[in-house]
Short mmCIF file of C-alpha atoms in Angstrom, two decimals:
data_model
loop_
_atom_site.label_atom_id
_atom_site.label_comp_id
_atom_site.label_asym_id
_atom_site.label_seq_id
_atom_site.Cartn_x
_atom_site.Cartn_y
_atom_site.Cartn_z
CA UNK A 119 -0.15 0.28 0.10
CA UNK A 120 1.06 3.67 -0.69
CA UNK A 121 1.62 5.90 2.14
CA UNK A 122 -0.72 8.97 1.56
CA UNK A 123 1.92 12.10 0.82
CA UNK A 124 2.66 13.92 4.41
CA UNK A 125 1.57 17.42 2.44
CA UNK A 126 0.54 18.03 -1.00
CA UNK A 127 2.80 18.63 -3.86
CA UNK A 128 2.33 22.49 -4.17
CA UNK A 129 3.99 24.71 -6.22
CA UNK A 130 5.05 22.09 -8.79
CA UNK A 131 6.15 23.47 -12.37
CA UNK A 132 4.17 21.86 -14.88
CA UNK A 133 2.93 23.31 -18.25
CA UNK A 134 -0.60 24.01 -17.43
CA UNK A 135 0.59 26.18 -14.44
CA UNK A 136 -0.22 30.03 -15.01
CA UNK A 137 3.73 30.98 -15.53
CA UNK A 138 5.23 28.11 -17.56
CA UNK A 139 6.31 29.30 -21.09
CA UNK A 140 5.54 26.09 -22.84
CA UNK A 141 2.92 26.98 -25.33
CA UNK A 142 2.21 23.75 -27.04
CA UNK A 143 0.76 20.94 -25.28
CA UNK A 144 -1.35 17.65 -26.30
CA UNK A 145 -3.68 16.50 -23.38
CA UNK A 146 -3.62 12.50 -22.88
CA UNK A 147 -6.87 11.57 -21.00
CA UNK A 148 -6.21 8.43 -19.13
CA UNK A 149 -8.78 5.58 -18.72
CA UNK A 150 -6.52 3.10 -17.13
CA UNK A 151 -4.79 1.63 -19.83
CA UNK A 152 -0.97 -0.12 -19.64
CA UNK A 153 0.03 1.62 -22.83
CA UNK A 154 -1.05 5.47 -21.60
CA UNK A 155 2.79 6.24 -20.39
CA UNK A 156 3.67 4.84 -23.76
CA UNK A 157 1.32 7.01 -25.99
CA UNK A 158 3.04 9.85 -23.83
CA UNK A 159 6.57 8.87 -24.63
CA UNK A 160 5.85 8.60 -28.46
CA UNK A 161 4.59 12.23 -28.20
CA UNK A 162 7.55 13.55 -26.51
CA UNK A 163 9.84 11.54 -28.83
CA UNK A 164 8.30 13.64 -31.55
CA UNK A 165 9.47 16.70 -29.81
CA UNK A 166 5.73 17.78 -28.77
CA UNK A 167 5.23 18.37 -25.07
CA UNK A 168 1.97 16.40 -23.57
CA UNK A 169 0.37 15.52 -20.33
CA UNK A 170 -1.20 12.81 -18.74
CA UNK A 171 -4.31 13.61 -16.80
CA UNK A 172 -7.09 11.22 -15.44
CA UNK A 173 -10.27 10.95 -17.51
CA UNK A 174 -12.17 12.25 -14.78
CA UNK A 175 -9.83 15.16 -13.82
CA UNK A 176 -9.87 17.28 -17.09
CA UNK A 177 -7.84 20.35 -16.57
CA UNK A 178 -8.99 23.73 -17.68
CA UNK A 179 -8.70 24.02 -21.51
CA UNK A 180 -6.60 26.66 -22.29
CA UNK A 181 -5.07 28.06 -25.59
CA UNK A 182 -2.07 26.13 -25.14
CA UNK A 183 -3.62 22.89 -25.61
CA UNK A 184 -3.56 22.05 -29.22
CA UNK A 185 -5.32 18.54 -29.27
CA UNK A 186 -6.69 15.72 -27.13
CA UNK A 187 -5.59 11.91 -27.20
CA UNK A 188 -8.15 9.47 -25.22
CA UNK A 189 -6.30 6.32 -23.95
CA UNK A 190 -7.22 2.60 -24.10
CA UNK A 191 -8.57 1.01 -20.89
CA UNK A 192 -8.95 -2.33 -19.05
CA UNK A 193 -12.63 -1.71 -19.22
CA UNK A 194 -15.45 -2.39 -21.90
CA UNK A 195 -17.47 0.56 -22.69
CA UNK A 196 -20.45 -1.80 -21.84
CA UNK A 197 -19.63 -2.03 -18.38
CA UNK A 198 -21.41 -0.32 -15.69
CA UNK A 199 -18.18 1.19 -14.36
CA UNK A 200 -17.09 2.01 -17.53
CA UNK A 201 -15.20 5.48 -17.46
CA UNK A 202 -17.34 8.13 -19.01
CA UNK A 203 -15.46 11.38 -19.35
CA UNK A 204 -17.16 14.87 -20.11
CA UNK A 205 -15.59 16.09 -23.45
CA UNK A 206 -18.10 19.07 -23.78
CA UNK A 207 -15.07 21.42 -23.65
CA UNK A 208 -13.17 19.62 -26.16
CA UNK A 209 -15.29 17.68 -28.63
CA UNK A 210 -15.59 19.85 -32.08
CA UNK A 211 -13.18 22.48 -30.47
CA UNK A 212 -10.18 20.53 -30.26
CA UNK A 213 -8.44 17.98 -32.65
CA UNK A 214 -9.26 14.78 -30.77
CA UNK A 215 -7.90 10.98 -31.37
CA UNK A 216 -9.62 8.26 -29.44
CA UNK A 217 -7.36 4.88 -29.11
CA UNK A 218 -9.24 1.51 -28.47
CA UNK A 219 -11.28 2.28 -25.81
CA UNK A 220 -11.37 6.00 -26.51
CA UNK A 221 -12.44 5.11 -30.00
CA UNK A 222 -15.26 3.12 -28.71
CA UNK A 223 -16.46 5.69 -26.20
CA UNK A 224 -16.67 8.43 -28.92
CA UNK A 225 -18.80 5.56 -31.34
CA UNK A 226 -20.96 4.19 -28.47
CA UNK A 227 -21.78 8.00 -27.30
CA UNK A 228 -22.98 9.13 -30.41
CA UNK A 229 -25.13 6.14 -30.84
CA UNK A 230 -23.06 3.66 -32.51
CA UNK A 231 -22.93 -0.12 -31.46
CA UNK A 232 -20.00 -1.51 -29.53
CA UNK A 233 -20.24 -5.37 -28.93
CA UNK A 234 -18.11 -8.12 -28.21
CA UNK A 235 -16.18 -9.00 -31.16
CA UNK A 236 -17.15 -12.42 -32.96
CA UNK A 237 -13.55 -12.47 -34.09
CA UNK A 238 -11.48 -11.25 -31.11
CA UNK A 239 -8.34 -9.38 -32.23
CA UNK A 240 -5.12 -9.61 -30.09
CA UNK A 241 -2.01 -8.96 -31.76
CA UNK A 242 -0.78 -8.50 -35.03
CA UNK A 243 -3.11 -7.41 -37.75
CA UNK A 244 -2.81 -5.51 -41.02
CA UNK A 245 -4.73 -2.51 -42.37
CA UNK A 246 -6.49 -3.30 -45.70
CA UNK A 247 -8.53 -0.30 -46.90
CA UNK A 248 -6.80 3.23 -46.23
CA UNK A 249 -8.60 6.43 -47.23
CA UNK A 250 -5.82 8.41 -48.54
CA UNK A 251 -7.61 11.68 -48.26
CA UNK A 252 -7.53 11.43 -44.44
CA UNK A 253 -4.92 13.67 -42.97
CA UNK A 254 -4.66 11.08 -40.02
CA UNK A 255 -3.78 8.36 -42.52
CA UNK A 256 -1.12 10.26 -44.72
CA UNK A 257 2.08 7.98 -45.68
CA UNK A 258 0.36 4.91 -43.97
CA UNK A 259 1.47 1.96 -46.36
CA UNK A 260 -0.91 -0.77 -47.72
CA UNK A 261 -1.07 -3.65 -45.32
CA UNK A 262 0.63 -1.69 -42.70
CA UNK A 263 1.17 -3.89 -39.54
CA UNK A 264 -0.64 -2.72 -36.35
CA UNK A 265 -1.30 -3.97 -32.91
CA UNK A 266 -4.91 -4.96 -31.92
CA UNK A 267 -5.46 -5.42 -28.03
CA UNK A 268 -9.80 -5.27 -27.58
CA UNK A 269 -12.43 -7.82 -27.11
CA UNK A 270 -15.18 -5.39 -28.11
CA UNK A 271 -15.53 -4.10 -31.36
CA UNK A 272 -17.53 -1.10 -33.39
CA UNK A 273 -20.09 -2.85 -35.35
CA UNK A 274 -22.06 -0.03 -36.22
CA UNK A 275 -20.93 3.67 -36.51
CA UNK A 276 -23.10 6.64 -35.59
CA UNK A 277 -24.58 9.20 -38.46
CA UNK A 278 -21.51 11.28 -39.94
CA UNK A 279 -18.58 8.86 -38.53
CA UNK A 280 -16.93 7.46 -41.70
CA UNK A 281 -14.46 4.69 -42.13
CA UNK A 282 -10.69 5.81 -42.77
CA UNK A 283 -9.40 2.41 -42.50
CA UNK A 284 -10.08 -1.39 -41.93
CA UNK A 285 -8.18 -4.87 -41.33
CA UNK A 286 -8.80 -8.06 -42.95
CA UNK A 287 -10.97 -9.04 -39.68
CA UNK A 288 -13.06 -5.59 -38.97
CA UNK A 289 -14.29 -2.93 -40.81
CA UNK A 290 -13.96 -0.24 -38.36
CA UNK A 291 -10.18 -0.08 -37.72
CA UNK A 292 -10.33 3.65 -37.82
CA UNK A 293 -13.08 6.32 -38.55
CA UNK A 294 -13.27 10.68 -38.91
CA UNK A 295 -16.14 12.20 -37.88
CA UNK A 296 -17.59 14.64 -40.46
CA UNK A 297 -17.51 18.43 -39.66
CA UNK A 298 -14.81 17.62 -36.76
CA UNK A 299 -11.14 17.04 -36.30
CA UNK A 300 -12.20 13.76 -34.46
CA UNK A 301 -10.73 10.47 -35.16
CA UNK A 302 -11.00 7.11 -33.54
CA UNK A 303 -8.65 3.90 -34.07
CA UNK A 304 -9.19 0.44 -32.72
CA UNK A 305 -5.70 -0.48 -32.54
CA UNK A 306 -2.50 1.04 -30.70
CA UNK A 307 -0.06 3.44 -32.53
CA UNK A 308 1.92 3.47 -29.50
CA UNK A 309 3.53 0.04 -29.28
CA UNK A 310 6.47 -0.89 -31.35
CA UNK A 311 4.65 -3.92 -33.09
CA UNK A 312 2.46 -0.87 -35.17
CA UNK A 313 5.50 -0.46 -37.60
CA UNK A 314 3.80 2.76 -38.91
CA UNK A 315 2.23 4.10 -35.53
CA UNK A 316 4.72 7.17 -35.17
CA UNK A 317 3.77 8.38 -38.56
CA UNK A 318 0.26 8.06 -37.75
CA UNK A 319 0.84 9.70 -34.26
CA UNK A 320 3.11 12.61 -36.15
CA UNK A 321 0.24 13.02 -38.79
CA UNK A 322 -2.36 13.81 -35.76
CA UNK A 323 0.23 16.20 -34.01
CA UNK A 324 1.68 18.14 -37.23
CA UNK A 325 -1.23 17.67 -39.77
CA UNK A 326 -4.05 17.51 -37.62
CA UNK A 327 -3.06 19.74 -34.48
CA UNK A 328 -0.40 21.94 -36.11
CA UNK A 329 2.25 21.31 -33.39
CA UNK A 330 5.58 22.73 -34.43
CA UNK A 331 7.61 20.26 -32.62
CA UNK A 332 9.78 22.52 -30.74
CA UNK A 333 10.16 20.43 -27.26
CA UNK A 334 13.53 19.74 -26.91
CA UNK A 335 16.11 19.23 -24.47
CA UNK A 336 17.54 22.76 -24.91
CA UNK A 337 14.00 24.62 -25.25
CA UNK A 338 13.28 22.81 -21.98
CA UNK A 339 16.36 24.12 -20.38
CA UNK A 340 16.36 27.36 -21.38
CA UNK A 341 12.33 27.65 -20.33
CA UNK A 342 12.91 25.76 -16.84
CA UNK A 343 15.81 28.11 -15.96
CA UNK A 344 13.84 31.19 -16.67
CA UNK A 345 10.63 30.01 -15.05
CA UNK A 346 12.78 28.81 -11.77
CA UNK A 347 14.47 32.32 -11.82
CA UNK A 348 10.82 34.11 -11.83
CA UNK A 349 9.52 31.61 -9.37
CA UNK A 350 12.46 31.55 -6.70
CA UNK A 351 13.81 34.92 -6.93
CA UNK A 352 16.56 35.38 -3.97
CA UNK A 353 14.97 32.83 -2.08
CA UNK A 354 17.49 30.18 -0.62
CA UNK A 355 16.46 26.47 -1.67
CA UNK A 356 17.53 23.06 0.32
CA UNK A 357 18.10 19.77 -1.85
CA UNK A 358 18.96 16.26 -0.89
CA UNK A 359 21.05 14.89 -3.22
CA UNK A 360 21.28 11.07 -3.69
CA UNK A 361 24.17 10.39 -6.31
CA UNK A 362 21.28 9.50 -8.80
CA UNK A 363 20.24 11.00 -12.17
CA UNK A 364 17.27 12.66 -11.11
CA UNK A 365 18.23 14.54 -8.17
CA UNK A 366 21.71 15.36 -10.05
CA UNK A 367 20.04 16.88 -12.97
CA UNK A 368 17.41 18.77 -10.52
CA UNK A 369 20.73 20.32 -8.62
CA UNK A 370 22.44 21.50 -11.89
CA UNK A 371 19.23 23.09 -13.54
CA UNK A 372 18.40 25.01 -9.98
CA UNK A 373 22.24 25.99 -10.09
CA UNK A 374 22.03 27.53 -13.25
CA UNK A 375 18.55 29.13 -12.09
CA UNK A 376 19.88 30.41 -8.69
CA UNK A 377 23.58 29.72 -8.15
CA UNK A 378 24.56 29.98 -4.63
CA UNK A 379 21.23 30.21 -3.12
CA UNK A 380 21.02 26.45 -3.62
CA UNK A 381 22.12 24.21 -0.83
CA UNK A 382 22.46 20.69 -1.54
CA UNK A 383 22.81 17.84 1.09
CA UNK A 384 24.40 14.44 0.30
CA UNK A 385 23.86 12.02 3.30
CA UNK A 386 25.85 8.88 3.61
CA UNK A 387 23.42 6.49 4.95
CA UNK A 388 25.75 3.41 5.12
CA UNK A 389 23.90 1.98 2.29
CA UNK A 390 25.58 3.44 -0.59
CA UNK A 391 27.50 1.62 -3.05
CA UNK A 392 31.70 0.87 -2.20
CA UNK A 393 33.31 4.28 -2.27
CA UNK A 394 30.30 6.05 -3.68
CA UNK A 395 30.30 8.96 -1.06
CA UNK A 396 33.68 10.00 -1.58
CA UNK A 397 33.43 9.67 -5.29
CA UNK A 398 30.13 11.37 -5.99
CA UNK A 399 30.81 14.13 -3.60
CA UNK A 400 33.83 14.88 -5.44
CA UNK A 401 32.08 14.82 -8.63
CA UNK A 402 29.40 17.22 -7.43
CA UNK A 403 32.17 19.75 -6.16
CA UNK A 404 33.82 19.73 -9.33
CA UNK A 405 30.57 20.82 -10.97
CA UNK A 406 30.56 23.83 -8.94
CA UNK A 407 27.76 22.87 -7.01
CA UNK A 408 27.52 24.05 -3.18
CA UNK A 409 27.18 20.56 -1.16
CA UNK A 410 27.84 19.53 2.20
CA UNK A 411 28.35 15.68 2.67
CA UNK A 412 27.08 14.20 5.58
CA UNK A 413 28.14 10.90 7.54
CA UNK A 414 25.20 9.47 9.21
CA UNK A 415 25.73 5.62 8.94
CA UNK A 416 25.97 4.65 12.41
CA UNK A 417 22.37 6.66 12.95
CA UNK A 418 20.99 4.29 10.09
CA UNK A 419 22.56 1.16 11.42
CA UNK A 420 20.96 1.86 14.62
CA UNK A 421 17.69 2.66 13.52
CA UNK A 422 17.74 -0.47 11.45
CA UNK A 423 18.88 -2.77 14.47
CA UNK A 424 16.43 -5.76 14.57
CA UNK A 425 14.43 -5.02 11.48
CA UNK A 426 13.94 -7.39 8.25
CA UNK A 427 10.47 -6.74 7.17
CA UNK A 428 11.13 -4.73 3.78
CA UNK A 429 8.63 -2.28 4.12
CA UNK A 430 9.67 -1.63 7.66
CA UNK A 431 13.26 -1.04 6.67
CA UNK A 432 12.24 1.14 3.93
CA UNK A 433 10.39 3.13 6.76
CA UNK A 434 13.30 3.24 9.11
CA UNK A 435 15.68 4.49 6.12
CA UNK A 436 13.10 7.09 5.29
CA UNK A 437 12.48 8.38 9.09
CA UNK A 438 16.02 8.66 9.90
CA UNK A 439 16.76 10.70 6.85
CA UNK A 440 14.15 13.01 7.46
CA UNK A 441 15.65 13.34 11.11
CA UNK A 442 19.18 13.84 9.29
CA UNK A 443 18.14 16.29 6.64
CA UNK A 444 15.95 18.30 9.02
CA UNK A 445 18.79 18.91 11.33
CA UNK A 446 21.11 19.73 8.36
CA UNK A 447 18.40 22.14 6.86
CA UNK A 448 18.03 23.96 10.24
CA UNK A 449 21.56 25.17 10.03
CA UNK A 450 20.95 27.25 7.02
CA UNK A 451 19.00 30.50 7.80
CA UNK A 452 15.99 31.12 6.15
CA UNK A 453 15.47 28.52 3.45
CA UNK A 454 12.09 28.45 2.00
CA UNK A 455 11.85 25.84 -0.54
CA UNK A 456 12.50 22.10 -0.65
CA UNK A 457 13.75 20.70 -4.07
CA UNK A 458 12.91 17.14 -5.15
CA UNK A 459 14.02 15.16 -8.03
CA UNK A 460 10.29 13.82 -8.77
CA UNK A 461 10.21 12.57 -12.32
CA UNK A 462 6.90 12.27 -14.19
CA UNK A 463 6.08 8.58 -13.85
CA UNK A 464 6.18 9.25 -9.85
CA UNK A 465 3.39 11.99 -10.51
CA UNK A 466 1.54 9.72 -12.50
CA UNK A 467 1.48 6.97 -10.36
CA UNK A 468 0.05 8.97 -7.19
CA UNK A 469 -2.98 9.72 -9.15
CA UNK A 470 -3.67 6.67 -10.89
CA UNK A 471 -7.35 5.94 -12.41
CA UNK A 472 -9.50 3.82 -10.48
CA UNK A 473 -6.17 1.70 -9.47
CA UNK A 474 -5.27 0.01 -12.43
CA UNK A 475 -1.86 0.69 -11.81
CA UNK A 476 -1.36 -0.61 -8.09
CA UNK A 477 1.48 0.73 -6.08
CA UNK A 478 3.67 -2.17 -4.76
CA UNK A 479 5.60 -0.52 -2.26
CA UNK A 480 6.27 2.91 -0.48
CA UNK A 481 7.40 5.60 -2.71
CA UNK A 482 10.14 7.49 -1.72
CA UNK A 483 9.65 10.81 -3.64
CA UNK A 484 5.97 11.44 -3.67
CA UNK A 485 5.02 13.43 -0.70
CA UNK A 486 8.55 14.90 0.66
CA UNK A 487 9.52 16.15 3.97
CA UNK A 488 6.95 16.47 7.01
CA UNK A 489 5.04 19.92 6.84
CA UNK A 490 6.75 20.87 10.13
CA UNK A 491 9.42 21.93 8.08
CA UNK A 492 7.42 24.78 6.69
CA UNK A 493 9.18 24.69 3.28
CA UNK A 494 7.45 24.89 -0.33
CA UNK A 495 8.23 22.26 -2.96
CA UNK A 496 9.74 22.88 -6.09
CA UNK A 497 10.28 19.83 -8.69
CA UNK A 498 11.89 21.29 -11.96
CA UNK A 499 11.69 17.27 -13.37
CA UNK A 500 8.28 16.39 -12.69
CA UNK A 501 7.41 16.77 -16.43
CA UNK A 502 9.67 14.05 -17.70
CA UNK A 503 10.33 10.39 -18.08
CA UNK A 504 13.59 9.26 -17.18
CA UNK A 505 15.04 8.97 -20.48
CA UNK A 506 14.32 12.73 -20.88
CA UNK A 507 16.09 13.32 -17.92
CA UNK A 508 19.37 11.77 -19.10
CA UNK A 509 18.80 13.96 -22.55
CA UNK A 510 18.62 17.20 -20.36
CA UNK A 511 21.81 16.37 -18.31
CA UNK A 512 23.69 15.69 -21.50
CA UNK A 513 22.54 19.09 -22.66
CA UNK A 514 23.73 20.49 -19.72
CA UNK A 515 27.03 19.04 -20.09
CA UNK A 516 26.97 16.83 -17.09
CA UNK A 517 29.61 14.07 -16.67
CA UNK A 518 28.61 10.95 -18.23
CA UNK A 519 29.07 8.72 -15.00
CA UNK A 520 26.41 10.41 -13.38
CA UNK A 521 24.01 11.04 -16.01
CA UNK A 522 24.33 7.32 -17.41
CA UNK A 523 24.12 5.90 -13.91
CA UNK A 524 21.64 2.91 -13.47
CA UNK A 525 18.79 3.70 -11.24
CA UNK A 526 19.66 3.33 -7.61
CA UNK A 527 16.91 2.67 -5.07
CA UNK A 528 16.37 5.62 -2.16
CA UNK A 529 16.95 2.98 0.66
CA UNK A 530 20.00 1.93 -1.31
CA UNK A 531 21.39 -1.47 -0.18
CA UNK A 532 19.15 -1.54 2.41
CA UNK A 533 16.57 -3.23 0.31
CA UNK A 534 19.20 -5.39 -1.72
CA UNK A 535 20.30 -7.04 1.74
CA UNK A 536 17.37 -9.61 2.48
CA UNK A 537 16.61 -9.70 6.00
CA UNK A 538 18.69 -7.87 8.98
CA UNK A 539 21.08 -5.28 8.17
CA UNK A 540 24.37 -5.08 9.63
CA UNK A 541 27.64 -3.21 8.96
CA UNK A 542 29.27 -6.52 8.15
CA UNK A 543 26.61 -7.52 5.71
CA UNK A 544 26.71 -3.99 4.08
CA UNK A 545 30.41 -4.58 3.37
CA UNK A 546 30.16 -8.04 1.77
CA UNK A 547 27.14 -6.98 -0.53
CA UNK A 548 29.29 -3.35 -1.46
CA UNK A 549 32.22 -5.99 -2.64
CA UNK A 550 30.12 -8.10 -4.55
CA UNK A 551 28.39 -5.00 -6.07
CA UNK A 552 31.64 -3.67 -7.03
CA UNK A 553 32.78 -6.68 -8.71
CA UNK A 554 29.54 -6.98 -10.88
CA UNK A 555 29.27 -3.23 -11.72
CA UNK A 556 33.09 -2.75 -12.69
CA UNK A 557 33.01 -6.14 -14.28
CA UNK A 558 29.88 -4.74 -16.53
CA UNK A 559 31.98 -1.47 -17.50
CA UNK A 560 34.87 -3.45 -18.10
CA UNK A 561 32.97 -5.85 -20.68
CA UNK A 562 31.17 -2.70 -22.37
CA UNK A 563 27.86 -4.20 -21.02
CA UNK A 564 26.75 -1.37 -18.54
CA UNK A 565 25.06 0.83 -20.90
CA UNK A 566 23.27 -2.10 -22.53
CA UNK A 567 21.61 -2.87 -19.27
CA UNK A 568 18.79 -0.48 -17.70
CA UNK A 569 19.40 -1.41 -13.73
CA UNK A 570 21.78 -3.95 -12.43
CA UNK A 571 22.08 -5.27 -8.87
CA UNK A 572 23.65 -7.44 -6.52
CA UNK A 573 21.41 -8.91 -3.79
CA UNK A 574 22.47 -10.66 -0.21
CA UNK A 575 20.22 -13.62 0.36
CA UNK A 576 19.45 -14.60 3.94
CA UNK A 577 20.56 -17.95 3.42
CA UNK A 578 23.74 -19.94 3.52
CA UNK A 579 24.93 -22.75 1.56
CA UNK A 580 27.38 -25.53 1.71
CA UNK A 581 30.46 -25.26 -0.47
CA UNK A 582 34.13 -26.87 -0.73
CA UNK A 583 37.23 -24.24 -0.73
CA UNK A 584 40.31 -26.23 -1.04
CA UNK A 585 40.01 -29.20 1.18
CA UNK A 586 37.57 -27.19 3.43
CA UNK A 587 33.90 -27.57 3.65
CA UNK A 588 32.24 -23.63 3.74
CA UNK A 589 28.83 -22.85 5.10
CA UNK A 590 28.45 -19.15 3.92
CA UNK A 591 26.35 -16.34 2.03
CA UNK A 592 24.61 -16.68 -1.43
CA UNK A 593 24.32 -13.70 -3.53
CA UNK A 594 22.06 -13.32 -6.61
CA UNK A 595 22.79 -10.72 -9.47
CA UNK A 596 20.20 -9.19 -11.36
CA UNK A 597 20.62 -7.33 -14.61
CA UNK A 598 17.27 -6.01 -16.58
CA UNK A 599 16.61 -4.08 -19.87
CA UNK A 600 13.74 -1.72 -19.61
CA UNK A 601 12.81 2.05 -20.93
CA UNK A 602 11.02 3.43 -17.77
CA UNK A 603 11.08 0.69 -15.36
CA UNK A 604 7.57 0.09 -15.80
CA UNK A 605 8.36 -3.38 -17.48
CA UNK A 606 11.21 -4.99 -17.50
CA UNK A 607 13.12 -8.19 -19.14
CA UNK A 608 16.42 -9.95 -17.68
CA UNK A 609 19.21 -9.28 -19.36
CA UNK A 610 20.92 -12.12 -21.57
CA UNK A 611 24.43 -11.60 -20.14
CA UNK A 612 27.23 -13.53 -22.00
CA UNK A 613 27.75 -16.65 -20.07
CA UNK A 614 31.64 -16.12 -20.27
CA UNK A 615 31.01 -12.81 -18.32
CA UNK A 616 28.76 -14.22 -15.68
CA UNK A 617 31.33 -17.24 -15.02
CA UNK A 618 34.12 -14.62 -14.67
CA UNK A 619 32.19 -12.45 -12.37
CA UNK A 620 30.81 -15.21 -10.37
CA UNK A 621 34.46 -16.68 -9.88
CA UNK A 622 35.56 -13.20 -9.01
CA UNK A 623 33.27 -12.68 -6.39
CA UNK A 624 33.63 -16.23 -4.65
CA UNK A 625 37.69 -15.80 -4.58
CA UNK A 626 37.66 -12.08 -3.71
CA UNK A 627 34.74 -11.73 -1.27
CA UNK A 628 35.10 -13.58 2.25
CA UNK A 629 31.74 -14.99 3.14
CA UNK A 630 30.24 -15.67 -0.13
CA UNK A 631 30.53 -19.34 -1.78
CA UNK A 632 27.60 -19.29 -4.12
CA UNK A 633 26.39 -16.99 -6.92
CA UNK A 634 23.30 -17.11 -8.81
CA UNK A 635 21.61 -14.99 -11.66
CA UNK A 636 18.07 -14.00 -11.75
CA UNK A 637 16.23 -14.68 -14.76
CA UNK A 638 12.63 -13.03 -13.81
CA UNK A 639 10.76 -10.44 -15.68
CA UNK A 640 8.73 -7.65 -14.71
CA UNK A 641 5.68 -8.70 -14.29
CA UNK A 642 5.23 -10.90 -12.33
CA UNK A 643 8.44 -10.15 -10.49
CA UNK A 644 9.71 -6.56 -9.44
CA UNK A 645 13.05 -5.30 -10.54
CA UNK A 646 14.26 -4.87 -6.94
CA UNK A 647 14.03 -7.81 -4.63
CA UNK A 648 12.23 -5.87 -1.81
#
């Protein structure tokens, strides 16, 4: 269960805020589809800014909004609980594209007939008929492969709804409404298997909505820095650095805007990687950031004594961080703002639609510090996906070892040590982790993996070293490929590499006699073990 935010995320920077200079926005209304974030990513890749909002929380329609996309949904339009959006401020006034459920809702709402398919379409299909006069279908090839995922289908279109494309199985693969820039498609252009899906989305964004495709890393940096200067003025801001991509990029953006008024605190919780505290602290200072390093390892170890439950560990680590951070923040006079490296998926997950994206564990970003600190919140990255954050970092010239760093959990090695945490167990895992991560770099595999981790298991196994019997720790290695961590597949690392790393770990790390490799995908497993 997710813990409710201790205080609301106020003063966040989004394009719908009054002072934000973003001028062109595509609004995506979310009906709970697993693909909604993917739609947003595809739109962003076409250099057009977009935002996801729950279907029942439609923001004010301003002149900045150039078009609207309705997502798919796990619901059927025939369900009693089916999502029903209010499109009165949108329909016929702005370009509108319904995808799958969105298309079926538009058809049914206007008097069409949507029923269970006699031939259910899941997976690949090919477009047959294509209306070449329709702007949405420009440059789409005959027989173009698309991805279907629906149990219902539109059997009868309302009056003034015209078919613009069909497949061999269904007549209404897509439609347009006469006199409106309103379209519906029963396939998913956002997924990889729709081979010309990007072309279709570009047609909608450029030819239908008239977007200029000027949402770029350079433009983001320029407009965000200007907005931060206006928003923060001469106020002091405190930021908790983690060594990760998000907080590091947020720090550099803020530094560009307010310089010495940004105070960064980098806490060593004793659960970082080997030598990480010293190395990352050095990197930050080389970048000109005003950073204070705080060694609080013993405070965290004491808080974790006797705790083995994963959520218990997360809460203990989170509370101790707040205590340390609060103490350090009070040493800075007249601080008014707390900066956080919250990114867009964190925000989306905190307002999920009817719970289709269940939260698996407590989140360490959304919610922030307790309100007794009396700080306003600024989140310069809360409109970006992880890959966009990396591109922003590259644009600003940040060192590659920071912006290309794998995601690392807020609780650090605390959730990669299953069971109780002691300084000795932390040291064992730090040594194992260093061998694994350095090995990935040496074999030129690090940037081919989205996230890699070593996990210390709470079991011992029998082994033989020389002529002696051993009974020592088991470690698991985990490496996954992903784009944003929402789903992930295990990395098929070379056997020769795994053999070498396993041998090095067992020979060089005292207390470990067995290494296993995790070949679970997400779902059903999570990326982290706890």
